Amino acid sequence: MKIVMLGAPGAGKGTQAKMIAEKYTIPHISTGDIFRANIKNGTPLGAKAKEYMDKGLLVPDELVCDLVVDRIKQDDCKNGYILDGFPRTIPQAEALTDALSKINDKVEFAINVEVPDENIVNRMSGRRACVGCGATYHIKYNAPKVEDVCDTCGEKLILRDDDKPETVQKRLDVYHEQTQPLIDYYKNQGVLAEVDGTVDMDLVFDNIVKLLEA
Ligand code: ADP
Ligand code: ADP
Ligand code: ZN
């Protein structure tokens, strides 16, 4: 199963991608997580990516595409994978299509999680991310058992710098301009599946599973 998650920042892509990856035992590949890990480890890639991420801008395509194309060639991706946060631009989608077509392969499902902009700022300001394992929570909709402590690894939960309202609006503008066109791109490939992302996260998940197994 080769799946791409589409949707605005905060639509719930990561939340759903983790559940799908677990259900179908396929790797969850999040470019945002990869960049954050690089920042944490102080790599040159992390330093470059951070300049853009802090401003709510996309990291340039040339820093993203090879990284993902190399990742999906690894052994654990043989039976499929779920890409979360990639592609985010038409050139990225084309790079993925090209890399896959070289091995006679293609994306099977592009799942668009639909959430209107009005709901996004609220979602993002309540999002908390674990500094240890990257797990995400929401102070209201998916609260950790102990405030500001990760259920899974016990590390501290933080509000990401780029989840502050002033940066979120920029990220939404960038989403509409550069990422939303991917909906039509995958519609034209005949692999688009759309779900309502405003309902409870378990229900969103049930609806995605129905689409995958239809
Ligand atoms: P969210 O899940 O809230 O949409 P991500 O964790 O996916 O956020 O991404 C955080 C930031 O990392 C983005 O705002 C962007 O700067 C950068 N980023 C992640 N994936 C990509 C990508 N495919 N292309 C360019 N930039 C990316
Ligand atoms: P994305 O990866 O698209 O940026 P996340 O999966 O990190 O989005 O979700 C953004 C925030 O919204 C998180 O705090 C998450 O717990 C919360 N969230 C995700 N799905 C839902 C939902 N269906 N209803 C309410 N809150 C949700
Ligand atoms: Zn954790």
PDB file of C-alpha atoms and ligand atoms in Angstrom:
ATOM      1  CA  MET A   1       0.000   0.000   0.000  1.00  0.00           C
ATOM      2  CA  LYS A   2       1.566   3.278  -1.103  1.00  0.00           C
ATOM      3  CA  ILE A   3      -0.227   6.223   0.398  1.00  0.00           C
ATOM      4  CA  VAL A   4       0.205   9.990   0.340  1.00  0.00           C
ATOM      5  CA  MET A   5      -1.518  12.179   2.940  1.00  0.00           C
ATOM      6  CA  LEU A   6      -2.787  15.558   1.751  1.00  0.00           C
ATOM      7  CA  GLY A   7      -4.317  18.366   3.779  1.00  0.00           C
ATOM      8  CA  ALA A   8      -3.622  21.717   5.392  1.00  0.00           C
ATOM      9  CA  PRO A   9      -1.151  22.006   8.260  1.00  0.00           C
ATOM     10  CA  GLY A  10      -3.041  20.762  11.310  1.00  0.00           C
ATOM     11  CA  ALA A  11      -5.678  18.863   9.331  1.00  0.00           C
ATOM     12  CA  GLY A  12      -4.746  15.666  11.158  1.00  0.00           C
ATOM     13  CA  LYS A  13      -2.439  14.050   8.586  1.00  0.00           C
ATOM     14  CA  GLY A  14       0.108  12.956  11.165  1.00  0.00           C
ATOM     15  CA  THR A  15      -2.515  11.643  13.575  1.00  0.00           C
ATOM     16  CA  GLN A  16      -4.137   9.536  10.849  1.00  0.00           C
ATOM     17  CA  ALA A  17      -0.862   8.495   9.220  1.00  0.00           C
ATOM     18  CA  LYS A  18       0.363   6.992  12.493  1.00  0.00           C
ATOM     19  CA  MET A  19      -2.828   4.953  12.896  1.00  0.00           C
ATOM     20  CA  ILE A  20      -2.741   3.752   9.290  1.00  0.00           C
ATOM     21  CA  ALA A  21       0.939   2.816   9.549  1.00  0.00           C
ATOM     22  CA  GLU A  22       0.211   0.771  12.636  1.00  0.00           C
ATOM     23  CA  LYS A  23      -2.844  -0.982  11.212  1.00  0.00           C
ATOM     24  CA  TYR A  24      -1.130  -2.012   7.967  1.00  0.00           C
ATOM     25  CA  THR A  25       2.402  -2.363   9.393  1.00  0.00           C
ATOM     26  CA  ILE A  26       3.988   0.030   6.953  1.00  0.00           C
ATOM     27  CA  PRO A  27       6.476   2.821   7.732  1.00  0.00           C
ATOM     28  CA  HIS A  28       5.175   6.309   8.469  1.00  0.00           C
ATOM     29  CA  ILE A  29       7.465   8.774   6.717  1.00  0.00           C
ATOM     30  CA  SER A  30       7.020  12.368   7.860  1.00  0.00           C
ATOM     31  CA  THR A  31       9.295  14.944   6.270  1.00  0.00           C
ATOM     32  CA  GLY A  32       8.492  17.365   9.106  1.00  0.00           C
ATOM     33  CA  ASP A  33       9.674  14.752  11.639  1.00  0.00           C
ATOM     34  CA  ILE A  34      12.819  14.114   9.589  1.00  0.00           C
ATOM     35  CA  PHE A  35      13.652  17.835   9.551  1.00  0.00           C
ATOM     36  CA  ARG A  36      12.931  18.217  13.272  1.00  0.00           C
ATOM     37  CA  ALA A  37      15.201  15.250  14.033  1.00  0.00           C
ATOM     38  CA  ASN A  38      17.947  16.879  11.964  1.00  0.00           C
ATOM     39  CA  ILE A  39      17.501  20.157  13.825  1.00  0.00           C
ATOM     40  CA  LYS A  40      17.697  18.363  17.153  1.00  0.00           C
ATOM     41  CA  ASN A  41      20.863  16.538  16.098  1.00  0.00           C
ATOM     42  CA  GLY A  42      22.448  19.727  14.788  1.00  0.00           C
ATOM     43  CA  THR A  43      23.040  18.493  11.224  1.00  0.00           C
ATOM     44  CA  PRO A  44      23.735  20.865   8.291  1.00  0.00           C
ATOM     45  CA  LEU A  45      20.398  19.821   6.737  1.00  0.00           C
ATOM     46  CA  GLY A  46      18.636  20.713   9.980  1.00  0.00           C
ATOM     47  CA  ALA A  47      20.279  24.143  10.068  1.00  0.00           C
ATOM     48  CA  LYS A  48      19.181  24.892   6.505  1.00  0.00           C
ATOM     49  CA  ALA A  49      15.634  23.568   6.998  1.00  0.00           C
ATOM     50  CA  LYS A  50      15.155  25.547  10.209  1.00  0.00           C
ATOM     51  CA  GLU A  51      15.604  28.873   8.420  1.00  0.00           C
ATOM     52  CA  TYR A  52      12.509  28.146   6.366  1.00  0.00           C
ATOM     53  CA  MET A  53      10.445  26.286   8.953  1.00  0.00           C
ATOM     54  CA  ASP A  54      10.689  29.110  11.501  1.00  0.00           C
ATOM     55  CA  LYS A  55       9.216  31.498   8.944  1.00  0.00           C
ATOM     56  CA  GLY A  56       6.363  29.161   8.013  1.00  0.00           C
ATOM     57  CA  LEU A  57       7.860  28.670   4.565  1.00  0.00           C
ATOM     58  CA  LEU A  58       8.508  25.419   2.723  1.00  0.00           C
ATOM     59  CA  VAL A  59      11.997  23.995   2.677  1.00  0.00           C
ATOM     60  CA  PRO A  60      13.286  24.152  -0.947  1.00  0.00           C
ATOM     61  CA  ASP A  61      12.368  21.145  -3.112  1.00  0.00           C
ATOM     62  CA  GLU A  62      16.008  20.204  -3.706  1.00  0.00           C
ATOM     63  CA  LEU A  63      16.502  19.594   0.015  1.00  0.00           C
ATOM     64  CA  VAL A  64      13.420  17.363   0.225  1.00  0.00           C
ATOM     65  CA  CYS A  65      13.025  15.256  -2.909  1.00  0.00           C
ATOM     66  CA  ASP A  66      16.203  13.144  -2.824  1.00  0.00           C
ATOM     67  CA  LEU A  67      15.754  12.536   0.844  1.00  0.00           C
ATOM     68  CA  VAL A  68      12.306  11.004   0.329  1.00  0.00           C
ATOM     69  CA  VAL A  69      13.201   9.137  -2.854  1.00  0.00           C
ATOM     70  CA  ASP A  70      16.152   7.516  -1.011  1.00  0.00           C
ATOM     71  CA  ARG A  71      13.985   6.693   1.979  1.00  0.00           C
ATOM     72  CA  ILE A  72      11.314   4.833  -0.008  1.00  0.00           C
ATOM     73  CA  LYS A  73      13.987   2.689  -1.653  1.00  0.00           C
ATOM     74  CA  GLN A  74      14.879   1.164   1.710  1.00  0.00           C
ATOM     75  CA  ASP A  75      13.967  -2.409   2.526  1.00  0.00           C
ATOM     76  CA  ASP A  76      11.199  -1.691   5.005  1.00  0.00           C
ATOM     77  CA  CYS A  77       9.265   0.142   2.266  1.00  0.00           C
ATOM     78  CA  LYS A  78       8.875  -2.934   0.068  1.00  0.00           C
ATOM     79  CA  ASN A  79       5.279  -3.549   1.094  1.00  0.00           C
ATOM     80  CA  GLY A  80       4.331   0.091   1.078  1.00  0.00           C
ATOM     81  CA  TYR A  81       4.568   3.262   3.139  1.00  0.00           C
ATOM     82  CA  ILE A  82       2.627   6.300   4.093  1.00  0.00           C
ATOM     83  CA  LEU A  83       4.049   9.698   3.207  1.00  0.00           C
ATOM     84  CA  ASP A  84       2.984  12.497   5.557  1.00  0.00           C
ATOM     85  CA  GLY A  85       3.897  16.040   4.575  1.00  0.00           C
ATOM     86  CA  PHE A  86       5.371  15.063   1.219  1.00  0.00           C
ATOM     87  CA  PRO A  87       4.773  15.966  -1.551  1.00  0.00           C
ATOM     88  CA  ARG A  88       3.935  19.575  -0.775  1.00  0.00           C
ATOM     89  CA  THR A  89       4.565  21.164  -4.178  1.00  0.00           C
ATOM     90  CA  ILE A  90       3.907  20.111  -7.777  1.00  0.00           C
ATOM     91  CA  PRO A  91       7.654  19.636  -8.476  1.00  0.00           C
ATOM     92  CA  GLN A  92       7.856  17.328  -5.432  1.00  0.00           C
ATOM     93  CA  ALA A  93       4.874  15.319  -6.684  1.00  0.00           C
ATOM     94  CA  GLU A  94       6.478  15.061 -10.105  1.00  0.00           C
ATOM     95  CA  ALA A  95       9.767  13.907  -8.575  1.00  0.00           C
ATOM     96  CA  LEU A  96       7.874  11.185  -6.723  1.00  0.00           C
ATOM     97  CA  THR A  97       5.903  10.110  -9.790  1.00  0.00           C
ATOM     98  CA  ASP A  98       9.121   9.960 -11.841  1.00  0.00           C
ATOM     99  CA  ALA A  99      11.027   7.969  -9.228  1.00  0.00           C
ATOM    100  CA  LEU A 100       8.155   5.508  -8.930  1.00  0.00           C
ATOM    101  CA  SER A 101       7.550   5.158 -12.655  1.00  0.00           C
ATOM    102  CA  LYS A 102      11.186   4.095 -13.074  1.00  0.00           C
ATOM    103  CA  ILE A 103      10.328   0.990 -11.092  1.00  0.00           C
ATOM    104  CA  ASN A 104       6.891   0.593 -12.690  1.00  0.00           C
ATOM    105  CA  ASP A 105       5.163   1.807  -9.598  1.00  0.00           C
ATOM    106  CA  LYS A 106       2.798   4.570  -8.527  1.00  0.00           C
ATOM    107  CA  VAL A 107       1.012   6.128  -5.561  1.00  0.00           C
ATOM    108  CA  GLU A 108      -2.122   4.072  -4.888  1.00  0.00           C
ATOM    109  CA  PHE A 109      -4.040   6.449  -2.612  1.00  0.00           C
ATOM    110  CA  ALA A 110      -3.778  10.173  -2.017  1.00  0.00           C
ATOM    111  CA  ILE A 111      -5.943  10.827   1.020  1.00  0.00           C
ATOM    112  CA  ASN A 112      -7.060  14.423   1.396  1.00  0.00           C
ATOM    113  CA  VAL A 113      -8.092  15.268   4.952  1.00  0.00           C
ATOM    114  CA  GLU A 114     -10.409  18.244   4.605  1.00  0.00           C
ATOM    115  CA  VAL A 115     -10.536  20.851   7.372  1.00  0.00           C
ATOM    116  CA  PRO A 116     -11.548  24.498   6.780  1.00  0.00           C
ATOM    117  CA  ASP A 117      -9.059  27.252   7.673  1.00  0.00           C
ATOM    118  CA  GLU A 118     -11.332  28.498  10.497  1.00  0.00           C
ATOM    119  CA  ASN A 119     -10.641  25.327  12.486  1.00  0.00           C
ATOM    120  CA  ILE A 120      -6.922  25.219  11.863  1.00  0.00           C
ATOM    121  CA  VAL A 121      -5.611  27.995  14.133  1.00  0.00           C
ATOM    122  CA  ASN A 122      -7.554  26.469  17.026  1.00  0.00           C
ATOM    123  CA  ARG A 123      -6.140  23.030  16.322  1.00  0.00           C
ATOM    124  CA  MET A 124      -2.582  24.273  16.070  1.00  0.00           C
ATOM    125  CA  SER A 125      -2.607  26.397  19.211  1.00  0.00           C
ATOM    126  CA  GLY A 126      -3.767  23.320  21.143  1.00  0.00           C
ATOM    127  CA  ARG A 127      -1.281  20.936  19.539  1.00  0.00           C
ATOM    128  CA  ARG A 128       1.517  19.709  21.786  1.00  0.00           C
ATOM    129  CA  ALA A 129       4.506  17.796  20.465  1.00  0.00           C
ATOM    130  CA  CYS A 130       6.789  15.484  22.410  1.00  0.00           C
ATOM    131  CA  VAL A 131      10.436  16.572  22.355  1.00  0.00           C
ATOM    132  CA  GLY A 132      11.451  12.932  22.830  1.00  0.00           C
ATOM    133  CA  CYS A 133       9.497  10.766  20.412  1.00  0.00           C
ATOM    134  CA  GLY A 134       7.597  13.290  18.286  1.00  0.00           C
ATOM    135  CA  ALA A 135       4.151  12.068  19.382  1.00  0.00           C
ATOM    136  CA  THR A 136       1.440  14.713  19.034  1.00  0.00           C
ATOM    137  CA  TYR A 137      -1.379  15.557  21.381  1.00  0.00           C
ATOM    138  CA  HIS A 138      -4.088  18.163  21.639  1.00  0.00           C
ATOM    139  CA  ILE A 139      -4.864  19.856  24.936  1.00  0.00           C
ATOM    140  CA  LYS A 140      -8.599  19.408  24.333  1.00  0.00           C
ATOM    141  CA  TYR A 141      -9.154  16.710  21.705  1.00  0.00           C
ATOM    142  CA  ASN A 142      -6.368  14.286  22.540  1.00  0.00           C
ATOM    143  CA  ALA A 143      -4.980  15.221  25.927  1.00  0.00           C
ATOM    144  CA  PRO A 144      -2.047  13.365  27.496  1.00  0.00           C
ATOM    145  CA  LYS A 145      -2.763  11.538  30.767  1.00  0.00           C
ATOM    146  CA  VAL A 146      -0.497  13.951  32.674  1.00  0.00           C
ATOM    147  CA  GLU A 147      -0.399  17.575  31.537  1.00  0.00           C
ATOM    148  CA  ASP A 148       2.658  18.364  29.351  1.00  0.00           C
ATOM    149  CA  VAL A 149       4.108  14.843  29.701  1.00  0.00           C
ATOM    150  CA  CYS A 150       4.230  12.302  26.855  1.00  0.00           C
ATOM    151  CA  ASP A 151       2.173   9.125  27.539  1.00  0.00           C
ATOM    152  CA  THR A 152       4.569   7.050  25.466  1.00  0.00           C
ATOM    153  CA  CYS A 153       8.063   8.147  26.524  1.00  0.00           C
ATOM    154  CA  GLY A 154       7.582  10.452  29.517  1.00  0.00           C
ATOM    155  CA  GLU A 155       9.378  13.421  27.925  1.00  0.00           C
ATOM    156  CA  LYS A 156       8.166  17.002  27.920  1.00  0.00           C
ATOM    157  CA  LEU A 157       5.443  18.279  25.559  1.00  0.00           C
ATOM    158  CA  ILE A 158       5.882  21.650  23.880  1.00  0.00           C
ATOM    159  CA  LEU A 159       4.011  24.053  21.628  1.00  0.00           C
ATOM    160  CA  ARG A 160       6.022  24.062  18.395  1.00  0.00           C
ATOM    161  CA  ASP A 161       7.356  27.528  17.509  1.00  0.00           C
ATOM    162  CA  ASP A 162       5.745  27.288  14.097  1.00  0.00           C
ATOM    163  CA  ASP A 163       2.350  26.462  15.671  1.00  0.00           C
ATOM    164  CA  LYS A 164       2.033  29.951  17.133  1.00  0.00           C
ATOM    165  CA  PRO A 165      -0.863  31.816  15.452  1.00  0.00           C
ATOM    166  CA  GLU A 166       1.304  34.327  13.561  1.00  0.00           C
ATOM    167  CA  THR A 167       3.228  31.543  11.797  1.00  0.00           C
ATOM    168  CA  VAL A 168       0.167  29.347  11.292  1.00  0.00           C
ATOM    169  CA  GLN A 169      -1.488  31.980   9.102  1.00  0.00           C
ATOM    170  CA  LYS A 170       1.629  32.121   6.912  1.00  0.00           C
ATOM    171  CA  ARG A 171       1.682  28.325   6.654  1.00  0.00           C
ATOM    172  CA  LEU A 172      -1.965  28.330   5.597  1.00  0.00           C
ATOM    173  CA  ASP A 173      -1.236  30.868   2.856  1.00  0.00           C
ATOM    174  CA  VAL A 174       1.684  28.730   1.665  1.00  0.00           C
ATOM    175  CA  TYR A 175      -0.558  25.650   1.767  1.00  0.00           C
ATOM    176  CA  HIS A 176      -3.220  27.246  -0.454  1.00  0.00           C
ATOM    177  CA  GLU A 177      -0.671  28.541  -2.898  1.00  0.00           C
ATOM    178  CA  GLN A 178       1.732  25.624  -3.205  1.00  0.00           C
ATOM    179  CA  THR A 179       0.185  22.451  -1.802  1.00  0.00           C
ATOM    180  CA  GLN A 180      -3.539  22.606  -2.558  1.00  0.00           C
ATOM    181  CA  PRO A 181      -2.902  22.154  -6.326  1.00  0.00           C
ATOM    182  CA  LEU A 182      -1.833  18.588  -5.468  1.00  0.00           C
ATOM    183  CA  ILE A 183      -5.479  17.694  -4.929  1.00  0.00           C
ATOM    184  CA  ASP A 184      -6.117  18.116  -8.656  1.00  0.00           C
ATOM    185  CA  TYR A 185      -2.803  16.496  -9.506  1.00  0.00           C
ATOM    186  CA  TYR A 186      -3.808  13.277  -7.760  1.00  0.00           C
ATOM    187  CA  LYS A 187      -7.414  13.550  -8.924  1.00  0.00           C
ATOM    188  CA  ASN A 188      -6.050  13.475 -12.476  1.00  0.00           C
ATOM    189  CA  GLN A 189      -4.054  10.362 -11.603  1.00  0.00           C
ATOM    190  CA  GLY A 190      -7.327   8.777 -10.433  1.00  0.00           C
ATOM    191  CA  VAL A 191      -6.069   8.073  -6.905  1.00  0.00           C
ATOM    192  CA  LEU A 192      -7.650  10.863  -4.856  1.00  0.00           C
ATOM    193  CA  ALA A 193      -9.714   9.900  -1.806  1.00  0.00           C
ATOM    194  CA  GLU A 194     -11.324  12.606   0.327  1.00  0.00           C
ATOM    195  CA  VAL A 195     -12.403  12.509   3.966  1.00  0.00           C
ATOM    196  CA  ASP A 196     -14.008  15.008   6.290  1.00  0.00           C
ATOM    197  CA  GLY A 197     -11.313  15.878   8.838  1.00  0.00           C
ATOM    198  CA  THR A 198     -13.570  17.869  11.177  1.00  0.00           C
ATOM    199  CA  VAL A 199     -15.160  14.880  12.887  1.00  0.00           C
ATOM    200  CA  ASP A 200     -13.714  12.891  15.780  1.00  0.00           C
ATOM    201  CA  MET A 201     -10.281  11.399  14.972  1.00  0.00           C
ATOM    202  CA  ASP A 202     -11.480   7.799  15.368  1.00  0.00           C
ATOM    203  CA  LEU A 203     -14.275   8.418  12.922  1.00  0.00           C
ATOM    204  CA  VAL A 204     -11.884  10.024  10.424  1.00  0.00           C
ATOM    205  CA  PHE A 205      -9.792   6.865  10.751  1.00  0.00           C
ATOM    206  CA  ASP A 206     -12.778   4.539  10.168  1.00  0.00           C
ATOM    207  CA  ASN A 207     -13.659   6.496   7.051  1.00  0.00           C
ATOM    208  CA  ILE A 208     -10.101   6.266   5.727  1.00  0.00           C
ATOM    209  CA  VAL A 209     -10.012   2.508   6.308  1.00  0.00           C
ATOM    210  CA  LYS A 210     -13.291   2.160   4.397  1.00  0.00           C
ATOM    211  CA  LEU A 211     -11.778   4.025   1.453  1.00  0.00           C
ATOM    212  CA  LEU A 212      -8.586   1.945   1.507  1.00  0.00           C
ATOM    213  CA  GLU A 213     -10.513  -1.301   1.647  1.00  0.00           C
ATOM    214  CA  ALA A 214     -13.309  -0.391  -0.761  1.00  0.00           C
TER     215      ALA A 214
HETATM  216  P1  ADP B   1       2.342  19.964   9.701  1.00  0.00           P
HETATM  217  O1  ADP B   1       2.230  18.507  10.066  1.00  0.00           O
HETATM  218  O2  ADP B   1       1.824  20.840  10.775  1.00  0.00           O
HETATM  219  O3  ADP B   1       1.764  20.274   8.371  1.00  0.00           O
HETATM  220  P2  ADP B   1       5.074  19.334   9.174  1.00  0.00           P
HETATM  221  O4  ADP B   1       5.641  18.728  10.391  1.00  0.00           O
HETATM  222  O5  ADP B   1       4.620  18.434   8.089  1.00  0.00           O
HETATM  223  O6  ADP B   1       3.882  20.288   9.620  1.00  0.00           O
HETATM  224  O7  ADP B   1       6.092  20.361   8.548  1.00  0.00           O
HETATM  225  C1  ADP B   1       6.705  21.383   9.318  1.00  0.00           C
HETATM  226  C2  ADP B   1       7.511  22.264   8.401  1.00  0.00           C
HETATM  227  O8  ADP B   1       8.566  21.477   7.798  1.00  0.00           O
HETATM  228  C3  ADP B   1       6.761  22.866   7.229  1.00  0.00           C
HETATM  229  O9  ADP B   1       6.093  24.063   7.573  1.00  0.00           O
HETATM  230  C4  ADP B   1       7.906  23.095   6.238  1.00  0.00           C
HETATM  231  O10 ADP B   1       8.660  24.233   6.585  1.00  0.00           O
HETATM  232  C5  ADP B   1       8.783  21.882   6.456  1.00  0.00           C
HETATM  233  N1  ADP B   1       8.429  20.775   5.555  1.00  0.00           N
HETATM  234  C6  ADP B   1       7.948  19.545   5.904  1.00  0.00           C
HETATM  235  N2  ADP B   1       7.750  18.784   4.821  1.00  0.00           N
HETATM  236  C7  ADP B   1       8.107  19.523   3.741  1.00  0.00           C
HETATM  237  C8  ADP B   1       8.122  19.319   2.341  1.00  0.00           C
HETATM  238  N3  ADP B   1       7.699  18.165   1.795  1.00  0.00           N
HETATM  239  N4  ADP B   1       8.548  20.322   1.540  1.00  0.00           N
HETATM  240  C9  ADP B   1       8.974  21.485   2.070  1.00  0.00           C
HETATM  241  N5  ADP B   1       8.975  21.761   3.370  1.00  0.00           N
HETATM  242  C10 ADP B   1       8.549  20.801   4.210  1.00  0.00           C
HETATM  243  P1  ADP B   2      -1.012  17.577  10.654  1.00  0.00           P
HETATM  244  O1  ADP B   2      -0.059  16.427  10.672  1.00  0.00           O
HETATM  245  O2  ADP B   2      -1.932  17.551   9.475  1.00  0.00           O
HETATM  246  O3  ADP B   2      -0.326  18.888  10.799  1.00  0.00           O
HETATM  247  P2  ADP B   2      -1.840  16.645  13.308  1.00  0.00           P
HETATM  248  O4  ADP B   2      -2.156  15.205  13.091  1.00  0.00           O
HETATM  249  O5  ADP B   2      -0.585  16.965  14.027  1.00  0.00           O
HETATM  250  O6  ADP B   2      -1.956  17.446  11.921  1.00  0.00           O
HETATM  251  O7  ADP B   2      -3.070  17.301  14.091  1.00  0.00           O
HETATM  252  C1  ADP B   2      -3.080  18.682  14.448  1.00  0.00           C
HETATM  253  C2  ADP B   2      -3.676  18.845  15.850  1.00  0.00           C
HETATM  254  O8  ADP B   2      -5.069  18.543  15.811  1.00  0.00           O
HETATM  255  C3  ADP B   2      -3.080  17.885  16.886  1.00  0.00           C
HETATM  256  O9  ADP B   2      -3.047  18.554  18.124  1.00  0.00           O
HETATM  257  C4  ADP B   2      -4.062  16.723  16.925  1.00  0.00           C
HETATM  258  O10 ADP B   2      -4.081  16.066  18.183  1.00  0.00           O
HETATM  259  C5  ADP B   2      -5.390  17.411  16.632  1.00  0.00           C
HETATM  260  N1  ADP B   2      -6.327  16.592  15.836  1.00  0.00           N
HETATM  261  C6  ADP B   2      -6.025  15.694  14.844  1.00  0.00           C
HETATM  262  N2  ADP B   2      -7.152  15.149  14.335  1.00  0.00           N
HETATM  263  C7  ADP B   2      -8.197  15.726  15.002  1.00  0.00           C
HETATM  264  C8  ADP B   2      -9.625  15.578  14.926  1.00  0.00           C
HETATM  265  N3  ADP B   2     -10.210  14.749  14.046  1.00  0.00           N
HETATM  266  N4  ADP B   2     -10.368  16.335  15.767  1.00  0.00           N
HETATM  267  C9  ADP B   2      -9.785  17.199  16.657  1.00  0.00           C
HETATM  268  N5  ADP B   2      -8.453  17.371  16.768  1.00  0.00           N
HETATM  269  C10 ADP B   2      -7.656  16.652  15.955  1.00  0.00           C
HETATM  270 ZN    ZN B   3       7.172  11.009  23.615  1.00  0.00          ZN
END
